[in-house]
Coordinates of C-alpha atoms in Angstrom, one line a residue:
Chain A
X17 CA 0.0 0.0 0.1
X18 CA 1.3 3.4 -1.0
X19 CA 2.6 5.5 2.1
X20 CA 0.5 8.7 2.5
X21 CA 2.8 11.6 2.4
X22 CA 2.0 14.2 5.2
X23 CA 2.6 16.9 2.6
X24 CA 0.1 18.7 0.5
X25 CA 1.1 21.2 -2.2
X26 CA -1.4 23.2 -3.9
X27 CA -2.0 26.6 -5.7
X28 CA -4.6 28.8 -3.9
X29 CA -7.0 31.0 -5.9
X30 CA -5.1 34.3 -6.9
X31 CA -7.6 36.9 -6.1
X32 CA -5.2 39.7 -6.6
X33 CA -4.4 38.6 -10.1
X34 CA -8.1 38.3 -11.0
X35 CA -8.5 41.9 -9.7
X36 CA -5.4 43.4 -11.1
X37 CA -5.0 41.6 -14.4
X38 CA -1.5 41.5 -15.9
X39 CA 0.9 43.9 -14.0
X40 CA 3.4 46.0 -15.8
X41 CA 6.8 44.6 -15.0
X42 CA 8.9 46.5 -12.5
X43 CA 10.6 49.2 -14.3
X44 CA 12.6 52.1 -12.6
X45 CA 11.2 54.5 -15.3
X46 CA 7.6 54.0 -14.2
X47 CA 8.1 54.7 -10.6
X48 CA 8.4 58.4 -11.0
X49 CA 4.8 59.3 -9.8
X50 CA 5.3 57.2 -6.6
X51 CA 8.7 58.4 -5.9
X52 CA 7.6 61.9 -6.1
X53 CA 4.7 61.3 -3.8
X54 CA 7.0 59.6 -1.5
X55 CA 9.4 62.6 -1.6
X56 CA 6.4 65.0 -0.9
X57 CA 5.5 62.9 2.1
X58 CA 9.2 63.0 3.3
X59 CA 9.0 66.7 3.8
X60 CA 7.3 66.1 7.4
X61 CA 10.1 63.6 8.2
X62 CA 12.0 65.7 10.6
X63 CA 8.6 66.4 12.6
X64 CA 7.7 62.7 12.6
X65 CA 11.2 61.9 13.8
X66 CA 11.0 64.5 16.5
X67 CA 7.8 62.8 17.7
X68 CA 9.6 59.5 18.1
X69 CA 12.6 61.2 19.8
X70 CA 10.0 62.5 22.4
X71 CA 8.8 59.1 23.1
X72 CA 12.3 57.7 23.3
X73 CA 13.3 60.5 25.8
X74 CA 10.1 59.7 28.0
X75 CA 10.9 56.0 28.0
X76 CA 14.5 56.9 28.9
X77 CA 13.2 58.8 31.9
X78 CA 11.2 55.6 33.0
X79 CA 14.7 53.6 32.9
X80 CA 16.6 56.2 34.8
X81 CA 13.7 56.2 37.5
X82 CA 13.7 52.4 37.6
X83 CA 17.1 51.2 36.4
X84 CA 16.3 47.5 37.2
X85 CA 13.0 47.4 35.6
X86 CA 13.0 44.9 32.7
X87 CA 9.6 46.3 31.5
X88 CA 11.1 49.9 31.4
X89 CA 14.1 48.7 29.5
X90 CA 12.0 46.7 27.1
X91 CA 9.8 49.9 26.3
X92 CA 12.9 51.9 25.7
X93 CA 14.3 49.2 23.3
X94 CA 11.1 49.1 21.4
X95 CA 11.0 53.1 21.2
X96 CA 14.8 52.7 19.9
X97 CA 13.7 50.1 17.4
X98 CA 10.8 52.3 16.1
X99 CA 12.9 55.3 15.8
X100 CA 15.7 53.5 14.0
X101 CA 13.1 52.2 11.5
X102 CA 11.6 55.6 11.2
X103 CA 15.1 57.2 10.7
X104 CA 16.0 54.9 8.0
X105 CA 12.9 55.7 6.1
X106 CA 13.2 59.5 6.9
X107 CA 16.7 59.6 5.3
X108 CA 18.4 60.1 8.8
X109 CA 21.0 57.3 8.6
X110 CA 23.3 58.7 11.4
X111 CA 20.2 58.7 13.7
X112 CA 19.5 55.1 12.8
X113 CA 23.0 54.3 13.6
X114 CA 23.0 55.7 17.1
X115 CA 19.6 54.3 17.6
X116 CA 20.9 50.7 16.7
X117 CA 23.8 51.4 19.1
X118 CA 21.2 52.0 21.8
X119 CA 19.6 48.7 20.8
X120 CA 22.7 46.9 21.2
X121 CA 23.4 48.4 24.6
X122 CA 19.9 47.4 25.8
X123 CA 20.1 44.0 24.3
X124 CA 23.5 43.0 25.7
X125 CA 22.6 44.7 29.0
X126 CA 19.6 42.3 29.6
X127 CA 21.5 40.3 32.0
X128 CA 23.4 43.0 33.6
X129 CA 22.0 44.3 36.9
X130 CA 21.8 47.9 35.6
X131 CA 22.5 49.6 32.3
X132 CA 25.0 52.4 32.7
X133 CA 22.9 55.6 32.8
X134 CA 25.5 57.9 31.5
X135 CA 26.0 55.9 28.3
X136 CA 22.2 55.5 27.8
X137 CA 21.6 59.1 28.4
X138 CA 24.3 60.0 25.9
X139 CA 22.7 58.0 23.1
X140 CA 19.1 59.5 23.7
X141 CA 20.7 63.0 24.0
X142 CA 22.8 62.5 20.7
X143 CA 19.6 61.3 18.9
X144 CA 17.6 64.4 20.0
X145 CA 20.4 66.7 19.1
X146 CA 20.9 65.1 15.6
X147 CA 17.1 65.7 14.9
X148 CA 17.0 69.0 16.3
X149 CA 19.9 70.2 14.1
X150 CA 18.6 68.3 11.1
X151 CA 21.9 66.3 10.9
X152 CA 21.1 63.3 8.5
X153 CA 24.2 61.6 7.9
X154 CA 28.0 61.2 8.5
X155 CA 28.7 64.3 6.4
X156 CA 28.7 66.2 9.7
X157 CA 32.2 65.3 11.3
X158 CA 31.1 66.0 14.9
X159 CA 28.0 63.6 14.5
X160 CA 30.1 60.9 12.7
X161 CA 32.8 61.0 15.5
X162 CA 29.9 61.0 18.2
X163 CA 28.3 58.0 16.6
X164 CA 31.6 56.1 16.4
X165 CA 32.4 57.0 20.0
X166 CA 29.1 55.6 21.2
X167 CA 29.5 52.3 19.4
X168 CA 33.0 51.9 20.9
X169 CA 31.8 52.6 24.3
X170 CA 29.0 50.0 23.9
X171 CA 31.5 47.6 22.5
X172 CA 33.7 48.0 25.5
X173 CA 30.9 48.1 28.0
X174 CA 29.2 44.9 26.5
X175 CA 32.7 43.2 26.5
X176 CA 33.2 43.6 30.3
Chain B
X49 CA -4.6 40.6 -21.9
X50 CA -5.5 43.6 -19.6
X51 CA -2.5 45.8 -19.0
X52 CA -3.4 48.7 -16.9
X53 CA -1.1 51.7 -16.5
X54 CA 1.1 51.5 -13.6
X55 CA -0.9 54.4 -11.9
X56 CA -4.2 52.3 -12.0
X57 CA -2.7 48.8 -11.3
X58 CA -4.0 48.6 -7.8
X59 CA -7.3 50.3 -8.3
X60 CA -9.4 47.3 -7.5
X61 CA -7.2 46.0 -4.7
X62 CA -8.2 46.2 -1.1
X63 CA -5.0 46.6 1.0
X64 CA -4.5 46.4 4.8
X65 CA -1.5 48.3 6.3
X66 CA -0.7 47.0 9.7
X67 CA 1.9 49.2 11.5
X68 CA 1.8 50.9 15.1
X69 CA 3.4 53.8 13.6
X70 CA 1.0 56.1 11.8
X71 CA 3.9 57.8 9.8
X72 CA 4.9 54.4 8.5
X73 CA 1.3 53.7 7.5
X74 CA 1.1 57.0 5.7
X75 CA 4.2 56.3 3.8
X76 CA 3.1 52.8 2.6
X77 CA -0.4 54.2 1.8
X78 CA 1.2 57.0 -0.2
X79 CA 3.1 54.6 -2.5
X80 CA 0.0 52.3 -2.8
X81 CA -2.1 55.3 -3.9
X82 CA 0.5 56.2 -6.5
X83 CA -0.1 52.7 -8.0
X84 CA -3.7 53.3 -8.0
X85 CA -5.0 51.9 -4.8
X86 CA -8.2 53.5 -3.6
X87 CA -9.2 51.2 -0.7
X88 CA -6.3 51.3 2.0
X89 CA -7.2 50.0 5.5
X90 CA -5.1 50.9 8.4
X91 CA -4.5 49.0 11.6
X92 CA -2.2 50.0 14.3
X93 CA -2.2 46.7 16.1
X94 CA -2.6 43.0 15.2
X95 CA -5.8 42.8 17.2
X96 CA -7.3 45.4 15.1
X97 CA -5.9 43.8 11.8
X98 CA -7.5 40.6 12.7
X99 CA -11.0 42.2 13.1
X100 CA -10.4 44.1 9.7
X101 CA -9.3 40.7 8.1
X102 CA -12.7 39.3 9.2
X103 CA -14.8 42.2 8.3
X104 CA -13.2 43.5 5.3
X105 CA -11.4 40.7 3.7
X106 CA -8.3 42.6 2.3
X107 CA -6.7 41.3 -0.9
X108 CA -3.1 42.2 0.4
X109 CA -1.6 42.7 3.8
X110 CA 1.4 44.8 4.4
X111 CA 2.6 43.9 8.0
X112 CA 5.1 45.4 10.3
X113 CA 7.5 42.9 12.1
X114 CA 7.4 44.2 15.7
X115 CA 4.5 46.1 17.7
X116 CA 4.6 47.7 21.2
X117 CA 3.2 45.5 23.9
X118 CA 4.9 42.5 22.8
X119 CA 2.7 41.8 19.7
X120 CA 4.7 40.2 16.8
X121 CA 3.8 40.5 13.2
X122 CA 5.4 37.0 12.8
X123 CA 3.1 35.5 15.2
X124 CA 0.1 37.2 13.7
X125 CA 1.0 36.1 10.2
X126 CA 1.3 32.5 11.7
X127 CA -2.1 32.9 13.1
X128 CA -3.6 34.0 9.9
X129 CA -2.1 31.1 8.1
X130 CA -2.9 28.3 10.5
X131 CA -5.8 29.1 12.8
X132 CA -8.7 27.1 11.7
X133 CA -10.9 30.2 12.2
X134 CA -8.6 32.4 10.1
X135 CA -10.7 34.7 7.9
X136 CA -8.0 34.8 5.3
X137 CA -5.4 31.9 5.3
X138 CA -4.3 32.5 1.7
X139 CA -3.9 36.4 1.8
X140 CA -0.5 37.6 0.4
X141 CA 1.4 39.1 3.3
X142 CA 4.4 41.4 2.6
X143 CA 6.5 41.9 5.8
X144 CA 8.0 45.3 6.1
X145 CA 10.6 45.8 8.8
X146 CA 13.9 47.3 9.8
X147 CA 14.9 44.0 11.2
X148 CA 16.5 42.8 8.1
X149 CA 18.8 40.1 9.8
X150 CA 18.9 36.6 8.7
X151 CA 16.9 35.4 11.8
X152 CA 14.2 37.9 11.3
X153 CA 13.9 36.7 7.6
X154 CA 14.0 33.0 8.8
X155 CA 11.2 33.7 11.4
X156 CA 9.1 35.5 8.9
X157 CA 9.6 32.8 6.2
X158 CA 8.7 30.1 8.7
X159 CA 5.4 32.0 9.6
X160 CA 4.3 32.0 6.0
X161 CA 5.2 35.2 4.9
X162 CA 4.7 35.7 1.1
X163 CA 7.5 38.4 0.6
X164 CA 10.0 40.4 2.9
X165 CA 10.8 44.1 2.5
X166 CA 13.5 45.8 4.4
X167 CA 13.2 49.4 5.4
X168 CA 13.7 52.0 4.3
X169 CA 10.8 51.4 1.7
X170 CA 11.2 52.6 -1.8
X171 CA 8.3 52.9 -4.3
X172 CA 10.2 50.5 -6.6
X173 CA 10.8 47.8 -4.0
X174 CA 7.2 47.7 -2.8
X175 CA 6.0 47.5 -6.4
X176 CA 8.6 44.6 -7.0
X177 CA 7.0 42.6 -3.9
X178 CA 3.6 43.3 -5.0
X179 CA 4.4 42.2 -8.6
X180 CA 5.9 39.1 -7.2
X181 CA 2.7 38.1 -5.3
X182 CA 0.6 38.6 -8.1
X183 CA 2.6 37.3 -11.1
X184 CA 4.8 34.8 -9.5
X185 CA 3.0 33.6 -6.5
X186 CA 4.4 30.4 -4.9
X187 CA 2.2 27.3 -4.2
X188 CA 1.2 26.6 -0.8
X189 CA 2.6 24.0 1.1
X190 CA 1.0 22.1 4.1
X191 CA 3.1 19.9 6.3
X192 CA 2.5 18.8 9.9
X193 CA 4.7 21.7 11.0
X194 CA 4.1 24.4 8.4
X195 CA 1.4 25.9 6.3
X196 CA 2.0 28.8 3.9
X197 CA 3.9 29.8 0.6
X198 CA 6.5 27.3 -0.5
X199 CA 9.7 28.7 1.2
X200 CA 11.7 27.3 -1.6
X201 CA 12.0 30.0 -4.4
X202 CA 13.1 27.7 -7.2
X203 CA 11.8 24.1 -7.8
X204 CA 14.0 21.6 -9.4
X205 CA 11.6 19.2 -11.3
X206 CA 14.3 16.6 -12.3
X207 CA 15.1 15.6 -8.6
X208 CA 14.4 12.0 -8.2
X209 CA 15.9 11.3 -4.7
X210 CA 14.0 10.7 -1.4
X211 CA 11.4 13.1 -0.4
X212 CA 13.4 15.7 1.4
X213 CA 10.5 16.8 3.5
X214 CA 10.2 13.6 5.1
X215 CA 11.7 13.8 8.6
X216 CA 13.4 10.5 8.3
X217 CA 15.0 11.0 4.8
X218 CA 18.7 11.0 4.8
X219 CA 20.0 14.7 4.5
X220 CA 16.5 16.1 5.0
X221 CA 16.9 19.8 5.9
X222 CA 15.3 20.9 9.1
X223 CA 12.2 22.9 8.7
X224 CA 12.3 22.6 4.9
X225 CA 9.1 22.9 3.2

């Protein structure tokens, strides 16, 4: 008797195809309208990032008030993740880089008794400063050096 | 053969954008509108998304990876695929995330995600993913441990060896489906 295979492979109905018909193949030349609309939406980016930075600063205060609270650290980590994603979308890669450094700090500090407040605050303050001054990338030498310094400090702290 | 201009491609498609960040939802919606989408639903949580899946039956889901409060886009996708009461087990899901690491991609793939798109989003990249789920959809696979689009992108028809998905088959890769 043939063995019944516990595997089923099938093609479900393609509802999208029935509604869309045949799509035009992806072509860079045809994306101009979408790119233009995206660029217009991006004009509000600094404001959006500022709102995310406010949330990050508020979460930071909670961690400072309760350094041993896993919930507070988790909330701050989520704010940092959200801000990193937003910064990437908003063309603020240097902010995303510092947010990533903060994420590493919080992640590696999970098992530590407390995360060093000075290093944590330095990240949050750097992020707020960069957004306030509209510093987007490593073209600003001070911001570039600051991001590198923070990453080095996190690497050294997490290595201890 | 119907071939709409690119600005009208998604005119009849009902999309659901699930992201806790309203700005991100707006960005995604902006791109979808540029491709003609007229009906774009927004959900800020997976709970809200599930309600909308039941009531509105979207044709396409664009889903964030991580949500505040511990909700996970991956878990939500898995629930949509495998829950017997799921309102849309076959809906194409494009996961949009800043977590572009291999672990994140693997987790999304194992949850039954159709396509994965790393942030920052671009108009071209989102179109490519939508094009992919419409024009080159993958068959669905049901095994004891997985239900969703075939996780293998290419299918070699000339293979004549033992069934690699069988747990006992020699050299069977773990979690392969």
